[in-house]
PDB file of C-alpha atoms and ligand atoms in Angstrom:
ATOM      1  CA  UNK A1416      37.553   3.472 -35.766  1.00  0.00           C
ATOM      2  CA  UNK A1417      36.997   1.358 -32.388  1.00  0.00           C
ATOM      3  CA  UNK A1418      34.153  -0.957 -31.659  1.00  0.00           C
ATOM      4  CA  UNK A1419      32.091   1.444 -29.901  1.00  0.00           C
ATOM      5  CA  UNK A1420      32.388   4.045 -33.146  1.00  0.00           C
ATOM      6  CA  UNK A1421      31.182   1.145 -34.950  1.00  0.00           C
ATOM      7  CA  UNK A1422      27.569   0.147 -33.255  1.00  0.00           C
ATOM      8  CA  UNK A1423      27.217   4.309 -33.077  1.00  0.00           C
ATOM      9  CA  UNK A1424      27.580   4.711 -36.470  1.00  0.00           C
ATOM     10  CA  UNK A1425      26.296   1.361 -38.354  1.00  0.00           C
ATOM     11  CA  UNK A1426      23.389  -0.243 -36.634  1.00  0.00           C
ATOM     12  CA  UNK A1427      21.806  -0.631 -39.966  1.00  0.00           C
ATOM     13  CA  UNK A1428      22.603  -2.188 -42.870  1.00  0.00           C
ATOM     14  CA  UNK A1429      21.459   1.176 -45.084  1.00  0.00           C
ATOM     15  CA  UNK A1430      23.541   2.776 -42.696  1.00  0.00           C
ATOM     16  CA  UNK A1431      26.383   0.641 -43.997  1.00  0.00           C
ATOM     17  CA  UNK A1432      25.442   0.687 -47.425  1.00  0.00           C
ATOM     18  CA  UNK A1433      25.575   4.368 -47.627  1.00  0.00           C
ATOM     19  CA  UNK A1434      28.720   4.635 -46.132  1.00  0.00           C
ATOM     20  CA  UNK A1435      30.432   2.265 -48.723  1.00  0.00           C
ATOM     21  CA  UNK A1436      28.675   3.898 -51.677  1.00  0.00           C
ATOM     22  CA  UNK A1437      30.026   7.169 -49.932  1.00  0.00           C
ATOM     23  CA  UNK A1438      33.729   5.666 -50.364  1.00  0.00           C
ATOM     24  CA  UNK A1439      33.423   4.526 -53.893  1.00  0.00           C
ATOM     25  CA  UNK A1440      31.213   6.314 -56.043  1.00  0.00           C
ATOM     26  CA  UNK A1441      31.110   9.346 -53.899  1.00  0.00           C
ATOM     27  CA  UNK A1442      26.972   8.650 -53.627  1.00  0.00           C
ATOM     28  CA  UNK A1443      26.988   8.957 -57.493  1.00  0.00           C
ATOM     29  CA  UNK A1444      26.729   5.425 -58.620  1.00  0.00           C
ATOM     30  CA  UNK A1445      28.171   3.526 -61.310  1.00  0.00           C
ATOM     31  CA  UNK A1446      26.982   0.465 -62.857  1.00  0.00           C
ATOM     32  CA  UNK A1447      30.036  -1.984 -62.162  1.00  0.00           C
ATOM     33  CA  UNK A1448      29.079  -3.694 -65.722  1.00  0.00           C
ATOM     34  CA  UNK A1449      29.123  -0.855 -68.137  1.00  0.00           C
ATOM     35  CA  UNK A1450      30.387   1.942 -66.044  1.00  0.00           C
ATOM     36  CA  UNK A1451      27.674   4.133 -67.041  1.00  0.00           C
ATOM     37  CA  UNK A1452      26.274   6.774 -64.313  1.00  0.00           C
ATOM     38  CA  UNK A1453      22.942   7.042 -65.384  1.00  0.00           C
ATOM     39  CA  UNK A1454      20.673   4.544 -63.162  1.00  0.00           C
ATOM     40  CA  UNK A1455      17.758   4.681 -60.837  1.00  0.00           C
ATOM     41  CA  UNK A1456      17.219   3.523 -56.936  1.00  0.00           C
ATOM     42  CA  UNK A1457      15.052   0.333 -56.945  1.00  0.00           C
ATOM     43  CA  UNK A1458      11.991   0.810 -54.789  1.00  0.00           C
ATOM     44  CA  UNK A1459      12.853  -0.277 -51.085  1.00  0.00           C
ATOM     45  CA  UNK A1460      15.967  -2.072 -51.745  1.00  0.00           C
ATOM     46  CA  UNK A1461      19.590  -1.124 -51.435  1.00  0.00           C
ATOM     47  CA  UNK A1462      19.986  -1.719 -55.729  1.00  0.00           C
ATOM     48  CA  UNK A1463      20.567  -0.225 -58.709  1.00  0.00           C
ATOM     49  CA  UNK A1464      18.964  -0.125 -61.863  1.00  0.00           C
ATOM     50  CA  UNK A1465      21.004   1.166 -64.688  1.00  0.00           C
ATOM     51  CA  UNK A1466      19.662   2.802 -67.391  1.00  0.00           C
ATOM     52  CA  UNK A1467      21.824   1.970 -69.693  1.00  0.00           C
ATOM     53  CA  UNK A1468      23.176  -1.999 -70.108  1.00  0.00           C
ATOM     54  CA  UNK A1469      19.445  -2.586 -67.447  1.00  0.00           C
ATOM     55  CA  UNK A1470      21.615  -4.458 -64.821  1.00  0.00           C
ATOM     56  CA  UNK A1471      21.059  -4.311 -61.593  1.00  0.00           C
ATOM     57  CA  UNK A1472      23.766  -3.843 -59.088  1.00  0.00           C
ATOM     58  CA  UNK A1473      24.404  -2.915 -55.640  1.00  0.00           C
ATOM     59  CA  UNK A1474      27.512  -0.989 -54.052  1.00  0.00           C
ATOM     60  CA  UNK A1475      29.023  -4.466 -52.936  1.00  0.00           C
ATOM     61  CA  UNK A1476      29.113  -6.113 -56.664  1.00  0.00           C
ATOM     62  CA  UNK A1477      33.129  -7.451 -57.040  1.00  0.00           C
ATOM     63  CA  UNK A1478      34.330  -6.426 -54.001  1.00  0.00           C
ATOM     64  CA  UNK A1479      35.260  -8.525 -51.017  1.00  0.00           C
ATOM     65  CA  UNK A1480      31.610  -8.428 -49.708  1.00  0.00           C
ATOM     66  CA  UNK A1481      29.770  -9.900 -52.878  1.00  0.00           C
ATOM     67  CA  UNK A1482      27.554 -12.157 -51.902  1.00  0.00           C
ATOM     68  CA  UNK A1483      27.958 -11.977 -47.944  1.00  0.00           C
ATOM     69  CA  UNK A1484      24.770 -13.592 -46.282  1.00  0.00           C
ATOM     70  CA  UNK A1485      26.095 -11.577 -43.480  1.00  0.00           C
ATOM     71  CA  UNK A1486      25.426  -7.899 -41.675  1.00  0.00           C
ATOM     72  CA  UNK A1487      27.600  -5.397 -43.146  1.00  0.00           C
ATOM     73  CA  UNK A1488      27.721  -4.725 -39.574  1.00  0.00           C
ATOM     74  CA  UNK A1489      29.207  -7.813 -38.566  1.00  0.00           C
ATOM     75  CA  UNK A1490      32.022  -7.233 -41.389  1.00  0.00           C
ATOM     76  CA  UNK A1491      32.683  -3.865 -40.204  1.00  0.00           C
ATOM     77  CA  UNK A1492      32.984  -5.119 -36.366  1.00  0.00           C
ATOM     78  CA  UNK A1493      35.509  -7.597 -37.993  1.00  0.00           C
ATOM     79  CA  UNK A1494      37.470  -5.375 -39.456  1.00  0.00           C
ATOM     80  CA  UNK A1495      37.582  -2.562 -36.025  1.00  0.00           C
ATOM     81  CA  UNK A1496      38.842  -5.626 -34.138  1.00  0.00           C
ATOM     82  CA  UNK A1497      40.910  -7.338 -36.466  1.00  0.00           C
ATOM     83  CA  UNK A1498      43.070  -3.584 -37.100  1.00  0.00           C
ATOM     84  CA  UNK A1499      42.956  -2.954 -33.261  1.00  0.00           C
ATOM     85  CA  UNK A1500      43.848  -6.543 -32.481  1.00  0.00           C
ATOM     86  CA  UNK A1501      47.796  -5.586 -32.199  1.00  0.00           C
ATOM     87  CA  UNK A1502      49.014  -9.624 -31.558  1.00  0.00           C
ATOM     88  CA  UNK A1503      46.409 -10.787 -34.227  1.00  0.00           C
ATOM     89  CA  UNK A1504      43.148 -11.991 -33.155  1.00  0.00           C
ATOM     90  CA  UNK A1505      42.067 -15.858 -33.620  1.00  0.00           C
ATOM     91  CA  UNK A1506      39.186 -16.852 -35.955  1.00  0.00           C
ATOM     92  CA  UNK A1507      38.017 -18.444 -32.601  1.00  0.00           C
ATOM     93  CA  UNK A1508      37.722 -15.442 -30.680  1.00  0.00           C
ATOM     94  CA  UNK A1509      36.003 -13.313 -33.510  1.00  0.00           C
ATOM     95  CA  UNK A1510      33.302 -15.427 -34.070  1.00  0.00           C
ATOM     96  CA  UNK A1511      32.670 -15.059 -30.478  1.00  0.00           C
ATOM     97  CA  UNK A1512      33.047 -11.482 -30.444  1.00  0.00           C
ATOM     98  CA  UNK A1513      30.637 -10.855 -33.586  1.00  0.00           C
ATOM     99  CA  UNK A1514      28.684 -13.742 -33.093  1.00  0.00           C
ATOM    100  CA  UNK A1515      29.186 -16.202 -35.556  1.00  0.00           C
ATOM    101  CA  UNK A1516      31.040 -19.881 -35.921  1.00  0.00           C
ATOM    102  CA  UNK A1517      34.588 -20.098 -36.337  1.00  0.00           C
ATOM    103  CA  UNK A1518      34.446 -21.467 -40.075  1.00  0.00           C
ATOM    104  CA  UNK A1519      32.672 -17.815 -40.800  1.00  0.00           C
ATOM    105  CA  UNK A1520      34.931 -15.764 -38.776  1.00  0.00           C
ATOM    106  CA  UNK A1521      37.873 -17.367 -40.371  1.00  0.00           C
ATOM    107  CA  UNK A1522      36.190 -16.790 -43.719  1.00  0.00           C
ATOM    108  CA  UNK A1523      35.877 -13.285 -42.513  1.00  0.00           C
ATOM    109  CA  UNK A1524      39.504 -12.897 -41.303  1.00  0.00           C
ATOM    110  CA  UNK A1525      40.842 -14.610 -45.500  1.00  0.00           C
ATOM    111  CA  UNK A1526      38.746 -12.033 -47.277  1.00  0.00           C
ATOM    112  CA  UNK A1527      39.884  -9.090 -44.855  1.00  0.00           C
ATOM    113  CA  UNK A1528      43.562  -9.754 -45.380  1.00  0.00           C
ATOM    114  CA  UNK A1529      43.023  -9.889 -48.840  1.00  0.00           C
ATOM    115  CA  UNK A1530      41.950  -6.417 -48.951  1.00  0.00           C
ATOM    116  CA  UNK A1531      45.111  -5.814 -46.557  1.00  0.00           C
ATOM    117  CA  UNK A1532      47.451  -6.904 -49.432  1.00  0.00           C
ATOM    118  CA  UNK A1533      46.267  -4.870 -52.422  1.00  0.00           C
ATOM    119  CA  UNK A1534      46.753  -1.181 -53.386  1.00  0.00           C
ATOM    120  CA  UNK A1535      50.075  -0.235 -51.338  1.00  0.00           C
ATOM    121  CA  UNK A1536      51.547   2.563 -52.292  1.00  0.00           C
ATOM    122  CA  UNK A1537      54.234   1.625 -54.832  1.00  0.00           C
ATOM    123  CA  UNK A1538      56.706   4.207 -53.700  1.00  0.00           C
ATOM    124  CA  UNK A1539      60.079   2.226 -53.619  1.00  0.00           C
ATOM    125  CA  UNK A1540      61.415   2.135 -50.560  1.00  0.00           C
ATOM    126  CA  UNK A1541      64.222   4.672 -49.571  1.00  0.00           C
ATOM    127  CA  UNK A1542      66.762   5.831 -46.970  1.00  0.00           C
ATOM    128  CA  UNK A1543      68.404   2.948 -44.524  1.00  0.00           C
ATOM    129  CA  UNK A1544      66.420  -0.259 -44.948  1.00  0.00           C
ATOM    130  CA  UNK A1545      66.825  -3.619 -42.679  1.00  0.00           C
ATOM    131  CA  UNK A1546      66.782  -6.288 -44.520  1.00  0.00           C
ATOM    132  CA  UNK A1547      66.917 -10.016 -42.376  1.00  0.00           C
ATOM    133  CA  UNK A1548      64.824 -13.370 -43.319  1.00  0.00           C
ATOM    134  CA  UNK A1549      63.557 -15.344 -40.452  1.00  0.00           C
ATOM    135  CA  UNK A1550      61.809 -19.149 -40.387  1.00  0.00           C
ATOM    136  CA  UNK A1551      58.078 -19.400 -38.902  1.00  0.00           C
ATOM    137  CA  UNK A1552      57.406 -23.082 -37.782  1.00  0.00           C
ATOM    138  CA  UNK A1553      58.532 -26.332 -37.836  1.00  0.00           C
ATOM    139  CA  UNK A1554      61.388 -28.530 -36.539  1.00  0.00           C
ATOM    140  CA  UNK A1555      64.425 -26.564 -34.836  1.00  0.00           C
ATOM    141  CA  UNK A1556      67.350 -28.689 -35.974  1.00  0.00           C
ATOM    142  CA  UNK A1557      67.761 -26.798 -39.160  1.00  0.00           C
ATOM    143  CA  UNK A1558      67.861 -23.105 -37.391  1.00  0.00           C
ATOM    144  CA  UNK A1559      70.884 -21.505 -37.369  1.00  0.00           C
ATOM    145  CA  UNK A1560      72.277 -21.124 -34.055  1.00  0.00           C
ATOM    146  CA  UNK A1561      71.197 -17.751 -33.693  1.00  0.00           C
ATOM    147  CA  UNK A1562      68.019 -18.702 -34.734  1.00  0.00           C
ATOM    148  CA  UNK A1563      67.754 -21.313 -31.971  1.00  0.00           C
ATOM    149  CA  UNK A1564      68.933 -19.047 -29.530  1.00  0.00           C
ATOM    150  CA  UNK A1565      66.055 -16.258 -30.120  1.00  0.00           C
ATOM    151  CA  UNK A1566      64.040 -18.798 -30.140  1.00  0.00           C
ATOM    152  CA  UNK A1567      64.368 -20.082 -26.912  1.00  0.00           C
ATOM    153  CA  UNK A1568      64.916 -16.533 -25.522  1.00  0.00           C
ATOM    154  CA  UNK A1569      61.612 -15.752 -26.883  1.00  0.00           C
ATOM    155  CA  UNK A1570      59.975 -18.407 -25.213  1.00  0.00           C
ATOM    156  CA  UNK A1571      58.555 -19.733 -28.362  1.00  0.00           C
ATOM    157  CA  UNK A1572      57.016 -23.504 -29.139  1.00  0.00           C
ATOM    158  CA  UNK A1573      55.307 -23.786 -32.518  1.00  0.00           C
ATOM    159  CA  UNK A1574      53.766 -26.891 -33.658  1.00  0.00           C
ATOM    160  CA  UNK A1575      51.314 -26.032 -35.900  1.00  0.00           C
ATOM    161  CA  UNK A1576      53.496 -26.139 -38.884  1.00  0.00           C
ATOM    162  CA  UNK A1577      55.459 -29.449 -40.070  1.00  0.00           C
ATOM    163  CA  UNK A1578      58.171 -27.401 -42.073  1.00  0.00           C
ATOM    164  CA  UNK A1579      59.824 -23.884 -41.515  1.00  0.00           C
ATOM    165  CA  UNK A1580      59.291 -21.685 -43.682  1.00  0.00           C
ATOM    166  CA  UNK A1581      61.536 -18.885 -44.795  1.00  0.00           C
ATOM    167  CA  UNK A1582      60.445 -15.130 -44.446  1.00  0.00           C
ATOM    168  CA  UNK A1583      62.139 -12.358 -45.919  1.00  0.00           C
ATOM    169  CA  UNK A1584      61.799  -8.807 -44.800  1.00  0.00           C
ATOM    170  CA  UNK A1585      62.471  -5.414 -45.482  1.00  0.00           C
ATOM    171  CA  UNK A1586      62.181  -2.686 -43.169  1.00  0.00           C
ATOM    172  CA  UNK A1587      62.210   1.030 -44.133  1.00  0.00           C
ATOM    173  CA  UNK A1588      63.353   3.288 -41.420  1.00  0.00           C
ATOM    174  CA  UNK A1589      61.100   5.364 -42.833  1.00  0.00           C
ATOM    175  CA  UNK A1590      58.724   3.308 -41.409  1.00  0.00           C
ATOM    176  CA  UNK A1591      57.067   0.778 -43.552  1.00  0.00           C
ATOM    177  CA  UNK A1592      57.704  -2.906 -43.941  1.00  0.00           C
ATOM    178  CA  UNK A1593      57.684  -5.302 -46.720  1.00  0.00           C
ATOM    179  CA  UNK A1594      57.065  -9.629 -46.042  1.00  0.00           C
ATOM    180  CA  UNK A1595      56.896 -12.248 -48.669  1.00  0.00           C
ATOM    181  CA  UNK A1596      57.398 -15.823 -47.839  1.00  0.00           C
ATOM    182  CA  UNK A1597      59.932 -17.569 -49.688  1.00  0.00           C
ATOM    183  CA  UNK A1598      60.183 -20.836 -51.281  1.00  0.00           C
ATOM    184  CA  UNK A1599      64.162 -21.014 -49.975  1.00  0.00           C
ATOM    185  CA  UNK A1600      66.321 -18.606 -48.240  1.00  0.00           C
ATOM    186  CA  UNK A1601      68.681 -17.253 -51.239  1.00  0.00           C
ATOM    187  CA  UNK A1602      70.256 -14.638 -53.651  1.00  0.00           C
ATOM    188  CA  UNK A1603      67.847 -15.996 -56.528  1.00  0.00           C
ATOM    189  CA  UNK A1604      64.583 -15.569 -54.193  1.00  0.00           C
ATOM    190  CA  UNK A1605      65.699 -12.683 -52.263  1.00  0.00           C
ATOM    191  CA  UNK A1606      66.994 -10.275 -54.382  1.00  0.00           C
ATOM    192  CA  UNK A1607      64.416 -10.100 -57.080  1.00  0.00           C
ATOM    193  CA  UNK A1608      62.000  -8.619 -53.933  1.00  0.00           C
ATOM    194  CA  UNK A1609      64.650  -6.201 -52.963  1.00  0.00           C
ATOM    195  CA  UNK A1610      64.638  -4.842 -56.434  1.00  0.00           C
ATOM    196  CA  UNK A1611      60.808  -4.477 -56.728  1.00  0.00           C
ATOM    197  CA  UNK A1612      61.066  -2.544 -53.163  1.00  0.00           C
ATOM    198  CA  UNK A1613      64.069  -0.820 -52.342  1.00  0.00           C
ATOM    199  CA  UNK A1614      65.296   2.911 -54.411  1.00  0.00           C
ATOM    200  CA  UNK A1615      68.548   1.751 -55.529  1.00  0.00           C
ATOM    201  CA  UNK A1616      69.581   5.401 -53.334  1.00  0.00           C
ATOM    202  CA  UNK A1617      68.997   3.516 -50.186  1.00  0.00           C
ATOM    203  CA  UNK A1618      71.620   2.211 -48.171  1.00  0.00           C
ATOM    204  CA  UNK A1619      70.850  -1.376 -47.205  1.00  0.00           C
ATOM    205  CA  UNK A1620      71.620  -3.450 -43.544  1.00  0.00           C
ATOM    206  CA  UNK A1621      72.269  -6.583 -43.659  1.00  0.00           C
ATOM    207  CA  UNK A1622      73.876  -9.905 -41.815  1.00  0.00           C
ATOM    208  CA  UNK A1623      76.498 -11.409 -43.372  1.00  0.00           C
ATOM    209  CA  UNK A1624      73.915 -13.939 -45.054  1.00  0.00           C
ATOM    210  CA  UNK A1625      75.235 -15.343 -48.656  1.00  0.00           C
ATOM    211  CA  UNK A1626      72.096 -14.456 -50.123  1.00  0.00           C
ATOM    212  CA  UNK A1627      73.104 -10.695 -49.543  1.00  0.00           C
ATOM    213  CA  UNK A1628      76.176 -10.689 -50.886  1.00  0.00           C
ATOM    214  CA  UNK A1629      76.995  -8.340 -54.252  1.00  0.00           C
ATOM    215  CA  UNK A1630      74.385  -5.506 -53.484  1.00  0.00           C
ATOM    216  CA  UNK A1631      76.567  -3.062 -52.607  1.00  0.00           C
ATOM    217  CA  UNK A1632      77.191  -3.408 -56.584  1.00  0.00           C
ATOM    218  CA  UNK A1633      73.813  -2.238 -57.443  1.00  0.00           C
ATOM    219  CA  UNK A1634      72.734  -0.022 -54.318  1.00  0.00           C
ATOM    220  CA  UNK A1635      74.291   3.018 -52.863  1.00  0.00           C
ATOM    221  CA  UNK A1636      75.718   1.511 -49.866  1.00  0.00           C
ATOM    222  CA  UNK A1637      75.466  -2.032 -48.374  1.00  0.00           C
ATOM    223  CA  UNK A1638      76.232  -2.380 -44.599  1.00  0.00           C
ATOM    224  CA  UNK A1639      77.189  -6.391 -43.973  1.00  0.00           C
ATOM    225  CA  UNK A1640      77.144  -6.869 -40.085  1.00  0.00           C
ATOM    226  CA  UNK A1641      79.098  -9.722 -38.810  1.00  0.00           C
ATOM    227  CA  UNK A1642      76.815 -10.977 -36.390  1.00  0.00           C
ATOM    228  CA  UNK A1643      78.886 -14.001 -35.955  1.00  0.00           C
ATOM    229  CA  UNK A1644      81.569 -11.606 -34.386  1.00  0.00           C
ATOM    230  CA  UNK A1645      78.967 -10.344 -32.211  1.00  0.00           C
ATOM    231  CA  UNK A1646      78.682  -7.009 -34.274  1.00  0.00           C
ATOM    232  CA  UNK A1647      74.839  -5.905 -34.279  1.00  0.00           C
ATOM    233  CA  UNK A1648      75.344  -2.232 -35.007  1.00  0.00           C
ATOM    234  CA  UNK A1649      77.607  -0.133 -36.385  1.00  0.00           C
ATOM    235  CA  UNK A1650      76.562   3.781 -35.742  1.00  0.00           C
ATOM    236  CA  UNK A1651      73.201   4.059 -37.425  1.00  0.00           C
ATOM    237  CA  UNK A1652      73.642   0.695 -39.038  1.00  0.00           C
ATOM    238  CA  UNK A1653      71.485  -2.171 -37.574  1.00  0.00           C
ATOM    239  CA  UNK A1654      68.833  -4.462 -38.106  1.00  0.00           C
ATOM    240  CA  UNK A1655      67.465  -4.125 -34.874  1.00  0.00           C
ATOM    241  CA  UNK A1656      64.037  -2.501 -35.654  1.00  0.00           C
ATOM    242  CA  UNK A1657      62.948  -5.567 -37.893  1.00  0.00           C
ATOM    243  CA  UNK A1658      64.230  -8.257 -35.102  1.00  0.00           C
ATOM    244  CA  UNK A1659      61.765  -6.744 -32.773  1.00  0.00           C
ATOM    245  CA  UNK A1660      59.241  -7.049 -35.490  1.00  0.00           C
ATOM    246  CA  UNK A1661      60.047 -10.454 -36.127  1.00  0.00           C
ATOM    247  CA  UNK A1662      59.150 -11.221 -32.302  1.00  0.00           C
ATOM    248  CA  UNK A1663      56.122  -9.189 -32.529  1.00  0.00           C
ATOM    249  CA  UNK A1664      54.972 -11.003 -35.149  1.00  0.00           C
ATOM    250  CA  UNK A1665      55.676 -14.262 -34.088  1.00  0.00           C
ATOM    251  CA  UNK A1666      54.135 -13.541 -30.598  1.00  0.00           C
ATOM    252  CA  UNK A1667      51.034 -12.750 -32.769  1.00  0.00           C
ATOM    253  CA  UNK A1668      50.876 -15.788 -34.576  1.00  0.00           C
ATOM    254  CA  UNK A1669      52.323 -18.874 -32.424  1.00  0.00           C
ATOM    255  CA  UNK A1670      49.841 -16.675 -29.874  1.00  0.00           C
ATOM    256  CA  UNK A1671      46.791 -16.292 -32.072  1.00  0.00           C
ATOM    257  CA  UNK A1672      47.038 -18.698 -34.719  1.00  0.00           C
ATOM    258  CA  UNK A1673      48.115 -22.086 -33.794  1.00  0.00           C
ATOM    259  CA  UNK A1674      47.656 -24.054 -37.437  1.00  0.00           C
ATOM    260  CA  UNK A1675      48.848 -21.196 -39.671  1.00  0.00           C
ATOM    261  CA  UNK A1676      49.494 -23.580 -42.557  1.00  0.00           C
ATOM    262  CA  UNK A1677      51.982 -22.542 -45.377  1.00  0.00           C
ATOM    263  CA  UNK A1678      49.592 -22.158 -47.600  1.00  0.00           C
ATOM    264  CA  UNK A1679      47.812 -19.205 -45.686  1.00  0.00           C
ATOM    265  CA  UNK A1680      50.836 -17.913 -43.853  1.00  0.00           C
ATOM    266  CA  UNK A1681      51.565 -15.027 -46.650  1.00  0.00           C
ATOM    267  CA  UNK A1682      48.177 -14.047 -46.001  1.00  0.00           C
ATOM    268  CA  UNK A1683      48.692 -13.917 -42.054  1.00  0.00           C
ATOM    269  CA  UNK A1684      52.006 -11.784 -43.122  1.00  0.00           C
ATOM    270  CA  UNK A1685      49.818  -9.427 -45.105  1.00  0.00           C
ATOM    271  CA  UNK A1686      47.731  -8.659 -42.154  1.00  0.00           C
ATOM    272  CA  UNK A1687      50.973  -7.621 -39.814  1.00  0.00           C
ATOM    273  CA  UNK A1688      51.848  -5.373 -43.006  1.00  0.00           C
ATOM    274  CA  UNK A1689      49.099  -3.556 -43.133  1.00  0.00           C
ATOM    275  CA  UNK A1690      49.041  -3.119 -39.686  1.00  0.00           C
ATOM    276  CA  UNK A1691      52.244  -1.974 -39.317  1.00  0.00           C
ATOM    277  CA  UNK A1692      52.642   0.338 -42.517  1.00  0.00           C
ATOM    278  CA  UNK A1693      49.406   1.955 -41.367  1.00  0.00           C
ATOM    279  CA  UNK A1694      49.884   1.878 -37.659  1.00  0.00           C
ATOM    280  CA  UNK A1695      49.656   5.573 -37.285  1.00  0.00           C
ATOM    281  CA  UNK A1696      46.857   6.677 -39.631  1.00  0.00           C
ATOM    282  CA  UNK A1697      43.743   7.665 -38.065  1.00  0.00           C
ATOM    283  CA  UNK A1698      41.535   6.477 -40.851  1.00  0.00           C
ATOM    284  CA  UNK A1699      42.916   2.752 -41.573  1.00  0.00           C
ATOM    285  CA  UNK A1700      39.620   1.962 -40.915  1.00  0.00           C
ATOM    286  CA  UNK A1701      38.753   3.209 -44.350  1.00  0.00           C
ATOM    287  CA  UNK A1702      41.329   3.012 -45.987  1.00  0.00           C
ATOM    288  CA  UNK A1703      41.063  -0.601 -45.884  1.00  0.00           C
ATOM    289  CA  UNK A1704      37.306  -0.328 -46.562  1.00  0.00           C
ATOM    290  CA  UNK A1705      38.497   1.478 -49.718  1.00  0.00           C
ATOM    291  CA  UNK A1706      40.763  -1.530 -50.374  1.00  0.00           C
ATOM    292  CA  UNK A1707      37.532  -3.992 -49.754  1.00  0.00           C
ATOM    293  CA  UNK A1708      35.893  -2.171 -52.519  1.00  0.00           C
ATOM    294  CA  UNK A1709      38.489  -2.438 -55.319  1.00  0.00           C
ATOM    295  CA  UNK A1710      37.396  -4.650 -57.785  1.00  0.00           C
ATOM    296  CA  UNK A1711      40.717  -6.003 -58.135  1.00  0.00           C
ATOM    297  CA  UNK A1712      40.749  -7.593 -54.845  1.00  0.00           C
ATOM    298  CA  UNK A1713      39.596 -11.032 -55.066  1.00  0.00           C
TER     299      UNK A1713
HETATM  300 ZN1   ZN B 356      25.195  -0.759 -66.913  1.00  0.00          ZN
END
């Protein structure tokens, strides 16, 4: 849904309201304390009474809204531009496009991408997958000389963050993609993600990384490329559909987000997932509503 779908369809805040209790109770509510269905509609407010435990409760109890002082409006403006924002969009430049101060926006922005993260399918992933790790931030000296050299060819200068810090990634050709920062690049960090995410039927990609090594023990087929040797693809075999992620996403956030801090930069990852594992489905728009109401999110 675009911005102008959004101020068509939710200049109130009933308007809102209705739509959210549409997507998760199917406009039959349930009180989020004793799940019972049997409640009334409190005179002239947006609240629930139920009949049964006597709480009261609205459609936005335990989800990523609770407590907002905001416009639903606002959030739902936030989340059109944030999903059509393809480079990321700064917490500076959505306040100003929604109207509020940059410590709300970015507020905003940390609840949104927590809805981002939760709820993925859990299909493991299948097929030929990419598999590369990359380092967002920090001093050069330690980069690899590849590393250095994209770097440089990318035209990229980040200063916001004192250390590097490791990224591992797995790409299905399929088309979805799977980030998780890591403590340190190696076998012990990387290969206990590959086994939550990857069918052991797939046939992996790799460089010829030490971390990698011994998975063609425990998965169909493991391509090493020797990348030192200048070999980047061999037939179908590459890992050239997750390096141009890697400079999409950087663009994004040395562009957008100039003190991503360690802390939050799993977060910032979860965001470019999302986007990119949803990139062609009409309705992301609520489907990460849907996510913003799962109780589970915060
Ligand atoms: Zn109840």
């Amino acid at each position: 849904m675009n911005v102008s779908e959004v101020f068509t369809r939710f200049s109130s805040q009933e308007s809102c309201i209705q739509y959210l209790e549409g997507l998760r109770w199917q406009n039959e509510p349930e009180c989020p304390y004793c799940k019972s269905k049997q409640s009334s509609q409190r005179k002239d407010t947006q609240r629930h009474q139920c009949n049964n435990c006597n709480s009261s409760y609205s459609v936005l109890v335990g989800t990523i809204f609770e407590d907002t002082k905001l416009p639903l409006f606002k959030w739902f403006l936030a989340i059109s531009l944030m999903l059509n924002a393809k480079k990321g969009l700064s917490a500076l430049q959505l306040g100003r496009d929604i109207g509020v101060n940059r410590k709300t926006a970015w507020y905003l922005q940390m609840r949104i991408r927590k809805a981002m993260q939760g709820g993925d399918d859990n299909e493991l992933f299948k097929g030929i997958v990419e598999i590369d790790e990359t380092y967002i931030g920090g001093a050069q000296r330690n980069h690899s000389r590849q590393k250095r050299q994209e770097r440089r060819e990318s035209g990229l200068n980040f200063t916001g963050m004192q250390h590097k810090q490791a990224v591992i990634g797995l790409l299905e050709r399929a088309g979805r993609i799977k980030l998780e920062v890591l403590e340190k690049a190696h076998g012990k960090t990387i290969k206990p993600i590959i086994g939550q995410t990857v069918s052991k039927e797939a046939s992996l990609v790799t460089d010829g990384f030490g971390g990698y090594s011994g998975l063609g023990k425990t998965y169909k087929e493991h391509q090493v490329l020797n990348k030192e040797k200048e070999e980047y693809v061999r037939g179908e075999y590459h890992t050239n559909t997750l390096e141009g992620f890697w400079t999409l996403l950087k663009r994004g956030i040395y562009g957008q987000y100039h003190k991503v801090s360690i802390r939050h930069l799993q977060s910032y990852l979860n965001e470019f997932t999302f986007k990119y594992n949803h990139r062609a489905n009409k309705s992301n728009f609520d489907l990460l509503l849907n996510r913003s109401l799962m109780p589970t999110v915060l």
